[in-house]
C-alpha cells in the first residue's frame, strides 16, 4: 500500500445521521439523513477535498470509520497538504483527550476496526468479514482492489456506488459498536438500523445500488430486521 501522500482521492462517500437522545444522558439513536458522495463525478481531487473539509468544519460531527485512523484520514490530510487545503478543524475540534486525532477516545472519531481490536491488542478484522459476521452482505461485486481499474476506465459512478455501500455497512457496524460500548441500548440500536432500512427503501428506485444492497442484506437468513422503536421523544445532539 502506498504512503498516504501518494494516494489520490477520486471519491469521498459518507452516511450523515443525526444523533438523538430522549434524555440528555440517555442512550443514543442515529437517524439517517442521507447517504451520499461529495460533489459531482467531474470534480477533481482539490475540489473533493475542499468540500470534505468544509463539511467537517460546518457541523459538529462525530466520525465513524473502518480503518479510518490508519488509512482514510491520513490520506485525506496528506492530500490536503499537497493541495494547500486547510484541515484546521481536525486539530481544533474537541479537547486534548477527545479530539478527532485522539486514538483512545471515541467521542469525535470512532475507528470501529481499531476499537474492536482493542487498539491492536487483538487481530483486526476486514470490513467484509465484520459486516458478514453481523448479518450484513459484505462486499457485493466490487472491492478496493478494483478501484484503480474502474477509475482508468472512467467508471466513476460505479466507484461512488461501491463506496456508498461501504459507508452503509460502516454505519451498521458503528451502530453495533455503540450497543457494545453502552452508547445506545437495544431499542436505540434497532431504531437506528430501521432508520437506515427505511432510507434505503425510499431511495431504491432513484438509486438502484441502494436497493441491490438492501435486497442482499434482507436476503440473508441471519440478517437483523429490527422494528422501529416507539414511545421515545428524541432530542437532537450537538454532535
mmCIF file of C-alpha atoms in Angstrom:
data_model
loop_
_atom_site.group_PDB
_atom_site.id
_atom_site.type_symbol
_atom_site.label_atom_id
_atom_site.label_comp_id
_atom_site.label_asym_id
_atom_site.label_seq_id
_atom_site.Cartn_x
_atom_site.Cartn_y
_atom_site.Cartn_z
ATOM 1 C CA UNK A 1 0.000 0.000 0.000
ATOM 2 C CA UNK A 2 1.457 3.417 -0.928
ATOM 3 C CA UNK A 3 2.195 6.029 1.713
ATOM 4 C CA UNK A 4 -0.742 8.412 2.371
ATOM 5 C CA UNK A 5 0.929 11.181 0.378
ATOM 6 C CA UNK A 6 0.978 9.136 -2.838
ATOM 7 C CA UNK A 7 -2.670 8.156 -2.954
ATOM 8 C CA UNK A 8 -5.219 10.070 -4.990
ATOM 9 C CA UNK A 9 -8.756 10.941 -3.879
ATOM 10 C CA UNK A 10 -11.410 10.292 -6.532
ATOM 11 C CA UNK A 11 -14.434 9.864 -4.257
ATOM 12 C CA UNK A 12 -15.496 10.666 -0.691
ATOM 13 C CA UNK A 13 -18.696 8.909 0.385
ATOM 14 C CA UNK A 14 -20.487 9.127 3.713
ATOM 15 C CA UNK A 15 -23.615 8.489 5.743
ATOM 16 C CA UNK A 16 -24.916 11.533 7.576
ATOM 17 C CA UNK A 17 -27.027 10.679 10.627
ATOM 18 C CA UNK A 18 -28.463 12.795 13.413
ATOM 19 C CA UNK A 19 -27.687 11.764 16.996
ATOM 20 C CA UNK A 20 -30.884 11.758 19.067
ATOM 21 C CA UNK A 21 -31.482 11.189 22.769
ATOM 22 C CA UNK A 22 -34.769 11.018 24.687
ATOM 23 C CA UNK A 23 -32.895 12.496 27.682
ATOM 24 C CA UNK A 24 -29.602 14.428 27.884
ATOM 25 C CA UNK A 25 -27.662 11.423 29.208
ATOM 26 C CA UNK A 26 -29.868 8.773 27.647
ATOM 27 C CA UNK A 27 -28.997 6.159 25.044
ATOM 28 C CA UNK A 28 -28.344 7.423 21.542
ATOM 29 C CA UNK A 29 -30.310 6.735 18.374
ATOM 30 C CA UNK A 30 -28.952 7.516 14.898
ATOM 31 C CA UNK A 31 -31.479 8.918 12.432
ATOM 32 C CA UNK A 32 -30.192 8.579 8.872
ATOM 33 C CA UNK A 33 -30.475 11.781 6.853
ATOM 34 C CA UNK A 34 -28.546 10.873 3.715
ATOM 35 C CA UNK A 35 -26.113 8.504 2.048
ATOM 36 C CA UNK A 36 -24.056 10.496 -0.419
ATOM 37 C CA UNK A 37 -20.803 11.071 -2.259
ATOM 38 C CA UNK A 38 -19.273 14.520 -2.203
ATOM 39 C CA UNK A 39 -19.684 16.731 -5.251
ATOM 40 C CA UNK A 40 -20.243 15.519 -8.805
ATOM 41 C CA UNK A 41 -18.450 12.869 -10.844
ATOM 42 C CA UNK A 42 -16.445 15.515 -12.726
ATOM 43 C CA UNK A 43 -14.955 17.113 -9.593
ATOM 44 C CA UNK A 44 -11.164 16.966 -9.377
ATOM 45 C CA UNK A 45 -9.253 15.996 -6.246
ATOM 46 C CA UNK A 46 -8.737 19.508 -4.785
ATOM 47 C CA UNK A 47 -12.437 20.280 -5.100
ATOM 48 C CA UNK A 48 -13.457 16.975 -3.486
ATOM 49 C CA UNK A 49 -11.026 17.556 -0.616
ATOM 50 C CA UNK A 50 -12.075 21.158 -0.064
ATOM 51 C CA UNK A 51 -15.710 20.045 0.038
ATOM 52 C CA UNK A 52 -14.998 17.335 2.606
ATOM 53 C CA UNK A 53 -13.079 19.590 4.963
ATOM 54 C CA UNK A 54 -15.717 22.342 4.617
ATOM 55 C CA UNK A 55 -18.420 19.844 5.535
ATOM 56 C CA UNK A 56 -16.497 18.715 8.607
ATOM 57 C CA UNK A 57 -15.916 22.338 9.632
ATOM 58 C CA UNK A 58 -19.579 23.256 9.213
ATOM 59 C CA UNK A 59 -21.056 20.633 11.539
ATOM 60 C CA UNK A 60 -20.042 19.295 14.936
ATOM 61 C CA UNK A 61 -19.705 15.768 13.585
ATOM 62 C CA UNK A 62 -18.649 12.536 15.199
ATOM 63 C CA UNK A 63 -16.782 10.472 12.613
ATOM 64 C CA UNK A 64 -17.273 6.715 12.458
ATOM 65 C CA UNK A 65 -14.829 4.888 10.186
ATOM 66 C CA UNK A 66 -13.389 1.468 9.464
ATOM 67 C CA UNK A 67 -9.593 1.727 9.482
ATOM 68 C CA UNK A 68 -10.035 5.476 9.182
ATOM 69 C CA UNK A 69 -7.349 6.279 11.732
ATOM 70 C CA UNK A 70 -4.683 4.363 9.804
ATOM 71 C CA UNK A 71 -5.787 4.931 6.212
ATOM 72 C CA UNK A 72 -8.690 7.195 5.225
ATOM 73 C CA UNK A 73 -7.970 10.223 7.402
ATOM 74 C CA UNK A 74 -4.175 10.181 6.925
ATOM 75 C CA UNK A 75 -4.778 10.123 3.154
ATOM 76 C CA UNK A 76 -7.360 12.914 3.310
ATOM 77 C CA UNK A 77 -4.998 15.031 5.381
ATOM 78 C CA UNK A 78 -1.893 14.241 3.307
ATOM 79 C CA UNK A 79 -3.606 15.075 0.026
ATOM 80 C CA UNK A 80 -4.954 18.287 1.542
ATOM 81 C CA UNK A 81 -1.338 19.073 2.459
ATOM 82 C CA UNK A 82 -0.320 18.570 -1.184
ATOM 83 C CA UNK A 83 -3.029 20.924 -2.445
ATOM 84 C CA UNK A 84 -2.728 23.540 0.306
ATOM 85 C CA UNK A 85 -6.197 22.943 1.790
ATOM 86 C CA UNK A 86 -6.797 23.714 5.462
ATOM 87 C CA UNK A 87 -7.642 20.829 7.797
ATOM 88 C CA UNK A 88 -7.775 23.063 10.849
ATOM 89 C CA UNK A 89 -10.981 21.508 12.183
ATOM 90 C CA UNK A 90 -9.093 18.238 12.667
ATOM 91 C CA UNK A 91 -6.749 19.940 15.121
ATOM 92 C CA UNK A 92 -9.191 22.282 16.870
ATOM 93 C CA UNK A 93 -12.342 20.201 17.406
ATOM 94 C CA UNK A 94 -12.743 18.627 20.829
ATOM 95 C CA UNK A 95 -10.380 18.713 23.777
ATOM 96 C CA UNK A 96 -6.895 17.413 24.346
ATOM 97 C CA UNK A 97 -8.096 13.906 25.174
ATOM 98 C CA UNK A 98 -11.147 13.502 22.943
ATOM 99 C CA UNK A 99 -10.493 15.364 19.662
ATOM 100 C CA UNK A 100 -10.508 13.888 16.173
ATOM 101 C CA UNK A 101 -6.885 12.814 16.393
ATOM 102 C CA UNK A 102 -7.131 11.127 19.818
ATOM 103 C CA UNK A 103 -6.860 7.380 19.304
ATOM 104 C CA UNK A 104 -8.170 6.333 22.706
ATOM 105 C CA UNK A 105 -11.417 8.317 22.679
ATOM 106 C CA UNK A 106 -14.443 7.551 20.508
ATOM 107 C CA UNK A 107 -16.152 10.871 21.186
ATOM 108 C CA UNK A 108 -15.242 12.615 17.919
ATOM 109 C CA UNK A 109 -13.677 9.825 15.880
ATOM 110 C CA UNK A 110 -14.568 6.175 16.337
ATOM 111 C CA UNK A 111 -12.415 3.910 14.178
ATOM 112 C CA UNK A 112 -14.508 0.814 14.756
ATOM 113 C CA UNK A 113 -11.890 -1.575 13.396
ATOM 114 C CA UNK A 114 -9.291 -0.226 15.833
ATOM 115 C CA UNK A 115 -11.737 -0.170 18.745
ATOM 116 C CA UNK A 116 -12.857 -3.773 18.231
ATOM 117 C CA UNK A 117 -9.223 -4.919 18.161
ATOM 118 C CA UNK A 118 -8.522 -3.132 21.472
ATOM 119 C CA UNK A 119 -6.238 -0.757 19.545
ATOM 120 C CA UNK A 120 -4.241 -3.574 18.007
ATOM 121 C CA UNK A 121 -4.015 -5.897 21.018
ATOM 122 C CA UNK A 122 -6.182 -8.411 19.124
ATOM 123 C CA UNK A 123 -6.284 -9.252 15.427
ATOM 124 C CA UNK A 124 -8.062 -6.665 13.287
ATOM 125 C CA UNK A 125 -10.982 -7.640 11.069
ATOM 126 C CA UNK A 126 -11.615 -6.598 7.492
ATOM 127 C CA UNK A 127 -14.791 -4.644 6.820
ATOM 128 C CA UNK A 128 -16.123 -7.509 4.707
ATOM 129 C CA UNK A 129 -15.759 -10.152 7.416
ATOM 130 C CA UNK A 130 -17.037 -7.926 10.228
ATOM 131 C CA UNK A 131 -20.082 -6.983 8.146
ATOM 132 C CA UNK A 132 -20.868 -10.612 7.338
ATOM 133 C CA UNK A 133 -20.420 -11.567 10.995
ATOM 134 C CA UNK A 134 -23.418 -9.399 11.974
ATOM 135 C CA UNK A 135 -25.629 -10.412 9.058
ATOM 136 C CA UNK A 136 -24.732 -7.732 6.517
ATOM 137 C CA UNK A 137 -23.946 -8.700 2.910
ATOM 138 C CA UNK A 138 -20.315 -7.567 2.937
ATOM 139 C CA UNK A 139 -18.697 -6.687 -0.371
ATOM 140 C CA UNK A 140 -21.079 -7.032 -3.323
ATOM 141 C CA UNK A 141 -19.259 -7.278 -6.637
ATOM 142 C CA UNK A 142 -16.647 -4.561 -6.201
ATOM 143 C CA UNK A 143 -13.751 -4.316 -3.762
ATOM 144 C CA UNK A 144 -10.961 -1.846 -3.111
ATOM 145 C CA UNK A 145 -8.509 -3.610 -5.416
ATOM 146 C CA UNK A 146 -10.788 -2.828 -8.373
ATOM 147 C CA UNK A 147 -10.966 0.941 -7.883
ATOM 148 C CA UNK A 148 -7.837 1.827 -9.890
ATOM 149 C CA UNK A 149 -9.094 -0.086 -12.935
ATOM 150 C CA UNK A 150 -12.593 1.354 -12.598
ATOM 151 C CA UNK A 151 -11.096 4.841 -12.490
ATOM 152 C CA UNK A 152 -8.875 4.144 -15.500
ATOM 153 C CA UNK A 153 -11.996 3.083 -17.397
ATOM 154 C CA UNK A 154 -13.821 6.267 -16.387
ATOM 155 C CA UNK A 155 -16.427 4.424 -14.312
ATOM 156 C CA UNK A 156 -16.756 6.998 -11.510
ATOM 157 C CA UNK A 157 -20.473 6.254 -10.913
ATOM 158 C CA UNK A 158 -19.605 2.639 -10.087
ATOM 159 C CA UNK A 159 -16.837 3.744 -7.718
ATOM 160 C CA UNK A 160 -19.242 6.091 -5.939
ATOM 161 C CA UNK A 161 -21.872 3.348 -5.650
ATOM 162 C CA UNK A 162 -19.289 0.928 -4.225
ATOM 163 C CA UNK A 163 -18.025 3.478 -1.702
ATOM 164 C CA UNK A 164 -21.561 4.338 -0.605
ATOM 165 C CA UNK A 165 -22.373 0.703 0.167
ATOM 166 C CA UNK A 166 -19.179 0.510 2.223
ATOM 167 C CA UNK A 167 -20.288 3.526 4.258
ATOM 168 C CA UNK A 168 -23.698 1.931 4.840
ATOM 169 C CA UNK A 169 -22.019 -1.143 6.299
ATOM 170 C CA UNK A 170 -19.745 1.068 8.390
ATOM 171 C CA UNK A 171 -22.870 2.772 9.771
ATOM 172 C CA UNK A 172 -24.314 -0.585 10.822
ATOM 173 C CA UNK A 173 -21.001 -1.672 12.334
ATOM 174 C CA UNK A 174 -20.730 1.557 14.311
ATOM 175 C CA UNK A 175 -24.316 1.113 15.493
ATOM 176 C CA UNK A 176 -23.432 -2.360 16.765
ATOM 177 C CA UNK A 177 -20.303 -0.971 18.452
ATOM 178 C CA UNK A 178 -22.457 1.724 20.092
ATOM 179 C CA UNK A 179 -24.579 -1.059 21.597
ATOM 180 C CA UNK A 180 -21.457 -2.927 22.694
ATOM 181 C CA UNK A 181 -19.971 0.159 24.360
ATOM 182 C CA UNK A 182 -23.181 1.373 26.023
ATOM 183 C CA UNK A 183 -23.738 4.492 23.916
ATOM 184 C CA UNK A 184 -27.077 3.010 22.913
ATOM 185 C CA UNK A 185 -29.371 0.256 24.149
ATOM 186 C CA UNK A 186 -31.116 -2.483 22.184
ATOM 187 C CA UNK A 187 -34.104 -0.264 21.460
ATOM 188 C CA UNK A 188 -31.900 2.555 20.159
ATOM 189 C CA UNK A 189 -29.751 0.132 18.177
ATOM 190 C CA UNK A 190 -32.763 -1.385 16.439
ATOM 191 C CA UNK A 191 -34.332 2.019 15.766
ATOM 192 C CA UNK A 192 -31.071 3.182 14.152
ATOM 193 C CA UNK A 193 -30.887 0.082 11.955
ATOM 194 C CA UNK A 194 -34.532 0.588 10.978
ATOM 195 C CA UNK A 195 -33.809 4.214 10.097
ATOM 196 C CA UNK A 196 -31.228 3.073 7.556
ATOM 197 C CA UNK A 197 -33.519 0.367 6.185
ATOM 198 C CA UNK A 198 -36.310 2.896 5.684
ATOM 199 C CA UNK A 199 -33.930 5.316 3.970
ATOM 200 C CA UNK A 200 -32.753 2.621 1.556
ATOM 201 C CA UNK A 201 -36.346 1.687 0.765
ATOM 202 C CA UNK A 202 -37.177 5.312 -0.057
ATOM 203 C CA UNK A 203 -34.126 5.734 -2.291
ATOM 204 C CA UNK A 204 -34.013 2.378 -4.061
ATOM 205 C CA UNK A 205 -35.817 3.429 -7.254
ATOM 206 C CA UNK A 206 -33.775 6.574 -7.850
ATOM 207 C CA UNK A 207 -30.510 4.893 -6.795
ATOM 208 C CA UNK A 208 -30.612 1.212 -7.747
ATOM 209 C CA UNK A 209 -27.363 0.262 -5.986
ATOM 210 C CA UNK A 210 -29.014 1.044 -2.644
ATOM 211 C CA UNK A 211 -31.872 -1.301 -3.479
ATOM 212 C CA UNK A 212 -29.427 -4.017 -4.524
ATOM 213 C CA UNK A 213 -27.618 -3.670 -1.202
ATOM 214 C CA UNK A 214 -30.898 -3.827 0.730
ATOM 215 C CA UNK A 215 -32.040 -6.938 -1.132
ATOM 216 C CA UNK A 216 -28.726 -8.690 -0.458
ATOM 217 C CA UNK A 217 -28.958 -7.746 3.200
ATOM 218 C CA UNK A 218 -32.562 -8.755 3.813
ATOM 219 C CA UNK A 219 -31.987 -11.921 1.791
ATOM 220 C CA UNK A 220 -29.567 -13.245 4.398
ATOM 221 C CA UNK A 221 -31.114 -15.729 6.802
ATOM 222 C CA UNK A 222 -29.211 -14.186 9.718
ATOM 223 C CA UNK A 223 -29.953 -10.550 8.820
ATOM 224 C CA UNK A 224 -31.102 -8.297 11.626
ATOM 225 C CA UNK A 225 -34.520 -6.905 10.660
ATOM 226 C CA UNK A 226 -35.487 -4.602 13.517
ATOM 227 C CA UNK A 227 -38.784 -2.875 14.080
ATOM 228 C CA UNK A 228 -38.699 0.907 14.676
ATOM 229 C CA UNK A 229 -38.658 1.866 18.335
ATOM 230 C CA UNK A 230 -41.788 3.567 19.642
ATOM 231 C CA UNK A 231 -42.623 5.841 22.519
ATOM 232 C CA UNK A 232 -39.441 7.913 22.712
ATOM 233 C CA UNK A 233 -39.294 11.666 22.257
ATOM 234 C CA UNK A 234 -35.938 12.318 20.585
ATOM 235 C CA UNK A 235 -33.655 15.191 21.473
ATOM 236 C CA UNK A 236 -31.097 16.396 18.951
ATOM 237 C CA UNK A 237 -27.450 16.258 19.951
ATOM 238 C CA UNK A 238 -24.923 18.982 19.272
ATOM 239 C CA UNK A 239 -22.628 16.410 17.612
#
